[in-house]
Structure formats: structure tokens, C-alpha cells
PDB file of C-alpha atoms in Angstrom:
ATOM      1  CA  MET A  24     -25.470  11.259 -22.192  1.00 30.00           C
ATOM      2  CA  SER A  25     -22.897  12.310 -19.582  1.00 33.00           C
ATOM      3  CA  GLN A  26     -20.982   9.944 -17.337  1.00 35.00           C
ATOM      4  CA  VAL A  27     -21.683  10.067 -13.715  1.00 34.00           C
ATOM      5  CA  SER A  28     -18.833   9.463 -11.245  1.00 30.00           C
ATOM      6  CA  GLN A  29     -19.090   6.393  -8.864  1.00 37.00           C
ATOM      7  CA  VAL A  30     -18.997   6.851  -5.148  1.00 36.00           C
ATOM      8  CA  PHE A  31     -16.976   4.163  -3.374  1.00 39.00           C
ATOM      9  CA  PRO A  32     -17.294   3.350   0.566  1.00 44.00           C
ATOM     10  CA  GLY A  33     -15.577   6.316   2.561  1.00 50.00           C
ATOM     11  CA  SER A  34     -16.979   8.964   0.182  1.00 56.00           C
ATOM     12  CA  ARG A  35     -14.219   8.229  -2.511  1.00 68.00           C
ATOM     13  CA  VAL A  36     -15.600   9.618  -5.765  1.00 74.00           C
ATOM     14  CA  VAL A  37     -14.271   7.552  -8.732  1.00 78.00           C
ATOM     15  CA  HIS A  38     -13.756   9.591 -11.943  1.00 80.00           C
ATOM     16  CA  PRO A  39     -15.454   8.226 -15.092  1.00 85.00           C
ATOM     17  CA  ILE A  40     -12.076   7.875 -16.765  1.00 86.00           C
ATOM     18  CA  GLU A  41     -11.046   5.536 -13.888  1.00 85.00           C
ATOM     19  CA  GLN A  42     -14.271   3.514 -14.159  1.00 88.00           C
ATOM     20  CA  GLU A  43     -13.806   3.106 -17.966  1.00 92.00           C
ATOM     21  CA  SER A  44     -10.074   2.146 -17.389  1.00 90.00           C
ATOM     22  CA  PHE A  45     -11.044  -0.658 -14.994  1.00 90.00           C
ATOM     23  CA  ARG A  46     -13.891  -1.763 -17.405  1.00 92.00           C
ATOM     24  CA  ARG A  47     -11.371  -2.127 -20.179  1.00 93.00           C
ATOM     25  CA  LEU A  48      -8.946  -3.872 -17.953  1.00 95.00           C
ATOM     26  CA  ARG A  49     -11.530  -6.425 -16.938  1.00 94.00           C
ATOM     27  CA  ALA A  50     -12.459  -6.771 -20.618  1.00 95.00           C
ATOM     28  CA  ARG A  51      -9.091  -7.925 -21.515  1.00 95.00           C
ATOM     29  CA  LEU A  52      -8.146  -9.882 -18.292  1.00 95.00           C
ATOM     30  CA  ASP A  53     -10.564 -12.036 -16.242  1.00 94.00           C
ATOM     31  CA  THR A  54      -9.760 -11.438 -12.542  1.00 94.00           C
ATOM     32  CA  SER A  55     -12.905 -12.954 -11.212  1.00 93.00           C
ATOM     33  CA  HIS A  56     -11.125 -15.920  -9.840  1.00 94.00           C
ATOM     34  CA  PHE A  57      -9.117 -13.859  -7.272  1.00 96.00           C
ATOM     35  CA  PRO A  58     -10.376 -13.479  -3.930  1.00 96.00           C
ATOM     36  CA  PRO A  59     -11.556 -10.009  -3.018  1.00 95.00           C
ATOM     37  CA  LEU A  60      -8.547  -8.303  -1.615  1.00 97.00           C
ATOM     38  CA  THR A  61      -6.123 -10.051  -3.875  1.00 97.00           C
ATOM     39  CA  ARG A  62      -8.213  -8.973  -6.961  1.00 96.00           C
ATOM     40  CA  ALA A  63      -8.232  -5.500  -5.592  1.00 96.00           C
ATOM     41  CA  VAL A  64      -4.478  -5.232  -5.324  1.00 97.00           C
ATOM     42  CA  VAL A  65      -3.901  -6.950  -8.629  1.00 97.00           C
ATOM     43  CA  GLU A  66      -6.210  -4.816 -10.614  1.00 97.00           C
ATOM     44  CA  ARG A  67      -5.220  -1.621  -9.052  1.00 96.00           C
ATOM     45  CA  VAL A  68      -1.401  -2.417  -9.690  1.00 97.00           C
ATOM     46  CA  ILE A  69      -2.313  -3.418 -13.282  1.00 97.00           C
ATOM     47  CA  HIS A  70      -4.193  -0.100 -13.592  1.00 94.00           C
ATOM     48  CA  SER A  71      -1.217   1.951 -12.371  1.00 95.00           C
ATOM     49  CA  ALA A  72       1.162   0.481 -14.859  1.00 95.00           C
ATOM     50  CA  ALA A  73      -1.069  -0.538 -17.689  1.00 94.00           C
ATOM     51  CA  ASP A  74       0.721  -4.004 -17.462  1.00 96.00           C
ATOM     52  CA  LEU A  75      -1.382  -7.019 -17.461  1.00 97.00           C
ATOM     53  CA  GLU A  76       1.771  -9.298 -16.800  1.00 96.00           C
ATOM     54  CA  TYR A  77       1.389  -8.290 -13.011  1.00 97.00           C
ATOM     55  CA  ALA A  78      -1.601 -10.611 -12.813  1.00 96.00           C
ATOM     56  CA  SER A  79       0.999 -13.444 -12.899  1.00 96.00           C
ATOM     57  CA  ASP A  80       3.857 -11.641 -11.433  1.00 97.00           C
ATOM     58  CA  LEU A  81       2.546 -10.529  -8.152  1.00 97.00           C
ATOM     59  CA  VAL A  82       2.755 -12.784  -5.098  1.00 97.00           C
ATOM     60  CA  THR A  83       0.580 -12.354  -2.070  1.00 95.00           C
ATOM     61  CA  ASP A  84      -1.963 -14.166  -0.060  1.00 96.00           C
ATOM     62  CA  GLU A  85      -5.583 -13.415   0.813  1.00 97.00           C
ATOM     63  CA  ASP A  86      -5.194 -14.155   4.568  1.00 97.00           C
ATOM     64  CA  VAL A  87      -2.175 -11.876   4.695  1.00 97.00           C
ATOM     65  CA  LEU A  88      -4.230  -8.994   3.005  1.00 98.00           C
ATOM     66  CA  LEU A  89      -7.207  -9.568   5.449  1.00 97.00           C
ATOM     67  CA  ARG A  90      -4.981  -9.089   8.386  1.00 97.00           C
ATOM     68  CA  ALA A  91      -3.147  -6.132   6.782  1.00 97.00           C
ATOM     69  CA  HIS A  92      -6.523  -4.508   5.745  1.00 97.00           C
ATOM     70  CA  ALA A  93      -7.636  -4.656   9.373  1.00 97.00           C
ATOM     71  CA  ALA A  94      -4.552  -3.092  10.811  1.00 97.00           C
ATOM     72  CA  LEU A  95      -4.576  -0.370   8.206  1.00 96.00           C
ATOM     73  CA  HIS A  96      -8.171   0.674   8.810  1.00 95.00           C
ATOM     74  CA  ALA A  97      -7.412   0.391  12.542  1.00 95.00           C
ATOM     75  CA  GLY A  98      -4.926   3.170  12.182  1.00 94.00           C
ATOM     76  CA  ALA A  99      -1.599   1.319  11.716  1.00 97.00           C
ATOM     77  CA  PRO A 100       1.142   3.687  10.600  1.00 97.00           C
ATOM     78  CA  VAL A 101       2.138   3.553   6.845  1.00 97.00           C
ATOM     79  CA  VAL A 102       5.819   3.965   6.072  1.00 97.00           C
ATOM     80  CA  ALA A 103       7.041   4.893   2.444  1.00 97.00           C
ATOM     81  CA  ASP A 104      10.542   4.442   1.322  1.00 96.00           C
ATOM     82  CA  VAL A 105      10.640   7.526  -0.878  1.00 95.00           C
ATOM     83  CA  GLU A 106       8.576  10.613  -1.379  1.00 95.00           C
ATOM     84  CA  MET A 107       7.139   9.518  -4.696  1.00 95.00           C
ATOM     85  CA  VAL A 108       5.580   6.443  -2.981  1.00 96.00           C
ATOM     86  CA  ALA A 109       4.291   8.660  -0.294  1.00 96.00           C
ATOM     87  CA  ALA A 110       2.724  11.081  -2.833  1.00 95.00           C
ATOM     88  CA  GLY A 111       0.943   8.353  -4.433  1.00 95.00           C
ATOM     89  CA  ILE A 112      -0.842   7.081  -1.235  1.00 95.00           C
ATOM     90  CA  THR A 113      -4.160   8.879  -1.009  1.00 86.00           C
ATOM     91  CA  ARG A 114      -6.397   9.283   2.091  1.00 82.00           C
ATOM     92  CA  ARG A 115      -3.650   8.438   4.495  1.00 90.00           C
ATOM     93  CA  ALA A 116      -0.724  10.176   5.984  1.00 93.00           C
ATOM     94  CA  THR A 117       2.585   8.427   5.740  1.00 95.00           C
ATOM     95  CA  VAL A 118       6.034   8.389   7.303  1.00 96.00           C
ATOM     96  CA  CYS A 119       8.995   9.097   4.952  1.00 96.00           C
ATOM     97  CA  ARG A 120      12.331   9.783   6.537  1.00 95.00           C
ATOM     98  CA  LEU A 121      14.481   9.963   3.268  1.00 95.00           C
ATOM     99  CA  LYS A 122      15.064  13.600   3.644  1.00 94.00           C
ATOM    100  CA  ASP A 123      16.572  13.167   7.178  1.00 95.00           C
ATOM    101  CA  ALA A 124      18.677  10.180   6.082  1.00 93.00           C
ATOM    102  CA  ALA A 125      22.374  10.134   4.996  1.00 94.00           C
ATOM    103  CA  SER A 126      24.578   7.443   3.409  1.00 91.00           C
ATOM    104  CA  GLY A 127      27.705   6.136   5.058  1.00 90.00           C
ATOM    105  CA  PRO A 128      30.118   3.131   4.887  1.00 90.00           C
ATOM    106  CA  GLY A 129      28.216   0.051   3.833  1.00 87.00           C
ATOM    107  CA  LEU A 130      24.857   2.073   4.365  1.00 91.00           C
ATOM    108  CA  THR A 131      22.742   3.828   1.595  1.00 94.00           C
ATOM    109  CA  ARG A 132      20.647   6.812   2.179  1.00 95.00           C
ATOM    110  CA  SER A 133      17.457   4.676   1.685  1.00 95.00           C
ATOM    111  CA  ALA A 134      18.612   2.074   4.171  1.00 96.00           C
ATOM    112  CA  HIS A 135      19.177   4.613   6.749  1.00 96.00           C
ATOM    113  CA  ALA A 136      15.830   6.212   6.122  1.00 96.00           C
ATOM    114  CA  VAL A 137      14.209   2.771   7.039  1.00 97.00           C
ATOM    115  CA  ARG A 138      16.183   2.679  10.230  1.00 96.00           C
ATOM    116  CA  LEU A 139      14.928   6.243  10.966  1.00 97.00           C
ATOM    117  CA  ALA A 140      11.404   5.328  10.200  1.00 97.00           C
ATOM    118  CA  TYR A 141      11.493   2.240  12.238  1.00 97.00           C
ATOM    119  CA  GLU A 142      12.778   4.118  15.399  1.00 96.00           C
ATOM    120  CA  GLN A 143       9.721   6.478  14.866  1.00 96.00           C
ATOM    121  CA  VAL A 144       6.901   4.100  14.151  1.00 96.00           C
ATOM    122  CA  GLY A 145       7.976   0.770  15.949  1.00 96.00           C
ATOM    123  CA  PRO A 146       6.411  -2.685  15.190  1.00 97.00           C
ATOM    124  CA  GLY A 147       3.035  -3.201  13.420  1.00 97.00           C
ATOM    125  CA  ALA A 148       3.371  -0.617  10.516  1.00 97.00           C
ATOM    126  CA  LEU A 149       2.600  -1.284   6.879  1.00 98.00           C
ATOM    127  CA  TRP A 150       5.794  -0.632   4.925  1.00 98.00           C
ATOM    128  CA  VAL A 151       5.574   0.420   1.174  1.00 98.00           C
ATOM    129  CA  ILE A 152       8.906   0.018  -0.689  1.00 97.00           C
ATOM    130  CA  GLY A 153       8.737   0.810  -4.374  1.00 96.00           C
ATOM    131  CA  CYS A 154      12.175   2.314  -5.221  1.00 94.00           C
ATOM    132  CA  ALA A 155      15.220   1.164  -3.439  1.00 92.00           C
ATOM    133  CA  PRO A 156      16.155  -2.568  -3.060  1.00 96.00           C
ATOM    134  CA  THR A 157      18.608  -1.549  -0.217  1.00 95.00           C
ATOM    135  CA  ALA A 158      15.593  -0.132   1.661  1.00 96.00           C
ATOM    136  CA  LEU A 159      13.859  -3.481   1.508  1.00 97.00           C
ATOM    137  CA  GLU A 160      17.164  -5.321   2.360  1.00 96.00           C
ATOM    138  CA  GLU A 161      17.511  -3.111   5.464  1.00 96.00           C
ATOM    139  CA  LEU A 162      13.928  -3.748   6.569  1.00 97.00           C
ATOM    140  CA  LEU A 163      14.468  -7.369   6.511  1.00 97.00           C
ATOM    141  CA  ARG A 164      17.615  -6.909   8.715  1.00 95.00           C
ATOM    142  CA  LEU A 165      15.485  -5.209  11.287  1.00 95.00           C
ATOM    143  CA  ASP A 166      13.112  -7.053  13.810  1.00 91.00           C
ATOM    144  CA  ALA A 167      10.280  -4.735  12.643  1.00 95.00           C
ATOM    145  CA  GLU A 168       7.350  -7.021  13.071  1.00 96.00           C
ATOM    146  CA  PRO A 169       5.399  -5.427  10.179  1.00 97.00           C
ATOM    147  CA  ALA A 170       1.740  -5.734   9.635  1.00 98.00           C
ATOM    148  CA  LEU A 171       2.450  -5.917   5.839  1.00 98.00           C
ATOM    149  CA  VAL A 172       5.560  -5.130   3.541  1.00 98.00           C
ATOM    150  CA  ILE A 173       4.727  -4.195   0.111  1.00 98.00           C
ATOM    151  CA  GLY A 174       7.981  -4.875  -1.471  1.00 98.00           C
ATOM    152  CA  LEU A 175       7.845  -3.774  -5.076  1.00 98.00           C
ATOM    153  CA  PRO A 176      11.227  -2.019  -5.679  1.00 97.00           C
ATOM    154  CA  VAL A 177      12.365  -1.732  -9.270  1.00 95.00           C
ATOM    155  CA  GLY A 178      15.748  -2.133 -11.018  1.00 94.00           C
ATOM    156  CA  PHE A 179      18.349  -4.390 -12.575  1.00 95.00           C
ATOM    157  CA  VAL A 180      20.584  -4.550  -9.491  1.00 94.00           C
ATOM    158  CA  GLY A 181      19.045  -6.145  -6.396  1.00 94.00           C
ATOM    159  CA  ALA A 182      15.341  -5.652  -7.016  1.00 96.00           C
ATOM    160  CA  ALA A 183      14.404  -9.196  -7.815  1.00 97.00           C
ATOM    161  CA  GLU A 184      16.807 -10.592  -5.224  1.00 97.00           C
ATOM    162  CA  SER A 185      15.534  -8.402  -2.433  1.00 97.00           C
ATOM    163  CA  LYS A 186      12.073  -9.360  -3.296  1.00 98.00           C
ATOM    164  CA  ALA A 187      12.956 -13.187  -3.293  1.00 98.00           C
ATOM    165  CA  ALA A 188      14.442 -12.561   0.108  1.00 98.00           C
ATOM    166  CA  LEU A 189      11.208 -10.934   1.391  1.00 98.00           C
ATOM    167  CA  ARG A 190       9.282 -13.979   0.261  1.00 98.00           C
ATOM    168  CA  GLU A 191      11.834 -16.288   1.866  1.00 97.00           C
ATOM    169  CA  SER A 192      11.448 -14.294   5.340  1.00 97.00           C
ATOM    170  CA  GLY A 193       8.043 -15.398   5.907  1.00 96.00           C
ATOM    171  CA  LEU A 194       7.002 -11.771   6.621  1.00 97.00           C
ATOM    172  CA  PRO A 195       3.368 -10.773   5.536  1.00 98.00           C
ATOM    173  CA  ALA A 196       4.013  -9.360   2.221  1.00 98.00           C
ATOM    174  CA  VAL A 197       3.029  -8.281  -1.332  1.00 98.00           C
ATOM    175  CA  SER A 198       5.794  -8.803  -3.796  1.00 98.00           C
ATOM    176  CA  ASN A 199       6.539  -9.563  -7.441  1.00 98.00           C
ATOM    177  CA  VAL A 200       8.977 -12.119  -9.032  1.00 98.00           C
ATOM    178  CA  SER A 201      10.508  -9.843 -11.870  1.00 97.00           C
ATOM    179  CA  GLU A 202      12.822  -6.953 -11.836  1.00 97.00           C
ATOM    180  CA  LYS A 203       9.920  -4.500 -12.558  1.00 96.00           C
ATOM    181  CA  GLY A 204       8.077  -2.576  -9.839  1.00 96.00           C
ATOM    182  CA  GLY A 205       8.284   1.180  -8.875  1.00 96.00           C
ATOM    183  CA  SER A 206       6.650   3.858  -6.861  1.00 96.00           C
ATOM    184  CA  ALA A 207       3.433   3.870  -8.855  1.00 96.00           C
ATOM    185  CA  VAL A 208       2.702   0.102  -8.364  1.00 97.00           C
ATOM    186  CA  ALA A 209       3.780   0.111  -4.790  1.00 98.00           C
ATOM    187  CA  SER A 210       1.432   2.975  -3.837  1.00 97.00           C
ATOM    188  CA  ALA A 211      -1.275   1.508  -5.850  1.00 97.00           C
ATOM    189  CA  ALA A 212      -1.069  -1.798  -3.816  1.00 98.00           C
ATOM    190  CA  LEU A 213      -1.568   0.092  -0.654  1.00 98.00           C
ATOM    191  CA  ASN A 214      -4.335   2.243  -2.064  1.00 96.00           C
ATOM    192  CA  ALA A 215      -6.130  -0.968  -2.999  1.00 96.00           C
ATOM    193  CA  LEU A 216      -6.338  -1.833   0.712  1.00 97.00           C
ATOM    194  CA  LEU A 217      -7.247   1.726   1.642  1.00 95.00           C
ATOM    195  CA  TYR A 218      -9.956   1.922  -1.004  1.00 93.00           C
ATOM    196  CA  HIS A 219     -11.419  -1.591  -0.161  1.00 92.00           C
ATOM    197  CA  PRO A 220     -14.623  -1.411   2.150  1.00 88.00           C
ATOM    198  CA  VAL A 221     -14.434  -2.275   5.768  1.00 84.00           C
ATOM    199  CA  PRO A 222     -16.755  -4.914   6.838  1.00 75.00           C
ATOM    200  CA  GLN A 223     -19.881  -3.428   8.466  1.00 59.00           C
ATOM    201  CA  ALA A 224     -19.276  -5.002  11.818  1.00 46.00           C
ATOM    202  CA  ASP A 225     -15.779  -3.643  11.955  1.00 47.00           C
ATOM    203  CA  GLN A 226     -16.864  -0.407  10.855  1.00 46.00           C
ATOM    204  CA  ALA A 227     -19.478  -0.060  13.594  1.00 43.00           C
ATOM    205  CA  ALA A 228     -16.981  -1.139  16.284  1.00 46.00           C
ATOM    206  CA  LYS A 229     -14.368   1.330  14.887  1.00 47.00           C
ATOM    207  CA  THR A 230     -16.996   4.155  15.147  1.00 44.00           C
ATOM    208  CA  ALA A 231     -18.019   3.180  18.581  1.00 46.00           C
ATOM    209  CA  ARG A 232     -14.421   3.287  19.740  1.00 48.00           C
ATOM    210  CA  ALA A 233     -13.815   6.581  18.171  1.00 45.00           C
ATOM    211  CA  GLU A 234     -17.103   8.149  19.925  1.00 48.00           C
ATOM    212  CA  THR A 235     -15.981   6.957  23.286  1.00 46.00           C
ATOM    213  CA  ALA A 236     -12.318   7.713  23.021  1.00 47.00           C
ATOM    214  CA  PRO A 237     -10.906  10.869  24.622  1.00 50.00           C
ATOM    215  CA  LEU A 238     -10.036  13.673  22.246  1.00 46.00           C
ATOM    216  CA  THR A 239      -6.514  14.180  21.352  1.00 43.00           C
ATOM    217  CA  ALA A 240      -4.931  17.581  21.651  1.00 44.00           C
ATOM    218  CA  GLU A 241      -4.826  17.723  17.809  1.00 43.00           C
ATOM    219  CA  ALA A 242      -8.478  16.673  17.494  1.00 43.00           C
ATOM    220  CA  VAL A 243      -9.509  19.527  20.055  1.00 40.00           C
ATOM    221  CA  SER A 244      -7.446  21.939  18.029  1.00 43.00           C
ATOM    222  CA  ALA A 245      -9.145  20.784  14.721  1.00 43.00           C
ATOM    223  CA  ALA A 246     -12.580  21.151  16.296  1.00 41.00           C
ATOM    224  CA  LYS A 247     -11.927  24.831  17.352  1.00 40.00           C
ATOM    225  CA  GLU A 248     -10.768  25.514  13.985  1.00 42.00           C
ATOM    226  CA  THR A 249     -13.882  24.301  12.285  1.00 39.00           C
ATOM    227  CA  SER A 250     -16.306  25.590  14.820  1.00 38.00           C
TER     228      SER A 250
END
């Protein structure tokens, strides 16, 4: 008997291999005690790394995730520290300014990229940092007013320390305690919020706003191309 792909909200079709992977994950680890968005983030991060230890290593808060989820689905910008993080985020365009950045005295290229990205997006963005601790450190120096910081850089130098500083900052965040992390797990945490369904009342309001909003030049152009 052939397997049938599962359809998620937003027309996301889940491949049978992914379905089976999550089934095996849940057979080995009980995640039912987590609240919904926390569970979604924990499971998808574990799935991306095949590392069950993230269940106790990740640090976040359901109320923080609820507000970040609302901001994300309302169209808040998403910033990635490196192209590998950006490539792992599906169903949403991202800002990544690493190609435009340059290192200088006391400034890494990753830190400069954060400065450039903030100049572009301003406050209220979701920041996804999965590579460079210096990118996270630079973000903490800015008055960025983020909707969420997914701070999961990896490495033996500065990674754990930068994530501890993120937690101490009081900013809305997803982080982890250990030195591990990386692009795959950072993008997975953001994808968990993207894939999680929007409450029906919120979706209805979002649809109504979209129907009454004036068309942008980009939307007009896209409509002409498809007509």
C-alpha cells in the first residue's frame, strides 16, 4: 500500500519520509507536554539535526512564540545571518546582507552584515542567526526591537556565551544552552513558526485586509504576468 503525503495548512504537502521521521521522533521522545508552538519548534529542530538532546537544550517561551508567530504571519521581515540559513527557510523571502558586508578593525563581516540588515528592515523583524556568534553579539548591541531572535550560532568560541547574553538581554528569543547549533537548526526553528497554522479568526482578518488593501506595483506587475 502506497503512502500518501499529508497536506498542512497553507497547502504545504509533507512528504511521507518526513511524516515517518516525525513518527519515529515521537516514538523515542514524548513531546506532548510542550505547549503547541514550543512543541513545534522543539520537534522541528530535533528533526533537522537528529539530536534528541535539543529537547532539554533549547530555551524559549510559549508567549514569546505566540507573539512572534503573529508577527511573522502578519508579514514581519525575516533576517538571516548567512545564506545557508536563508536557504533553509522555506515559504518566505529573507534578508541576508553578508555578500554586501566587509570586515574591519574590531568588526567581523557577519557583524557588519547585521548592521546593514538593520538599516534595511528596521525594528520588528525576526532575526535568525545560526552561524556566527559575532552576528548575535552585534544584534544585541543594536536597539533593534526585534519581534524574535532565533539565536542558535554554533562553535567553541563565543557561541554559548553569545546565547547566554541573548537570554540575559530579555529580548524575545529562541536559544540553546550548549555550544551546538548551526544553520539547519536555526532555519528549522523559523520554519516551525511558518508551518504552524494561523488561528482561523486571525486568518480571516488577514484575508480581509489583503482584499481591501490597494495593490502594490509589484502585485500589479505579477497579476499582469499571470493574466
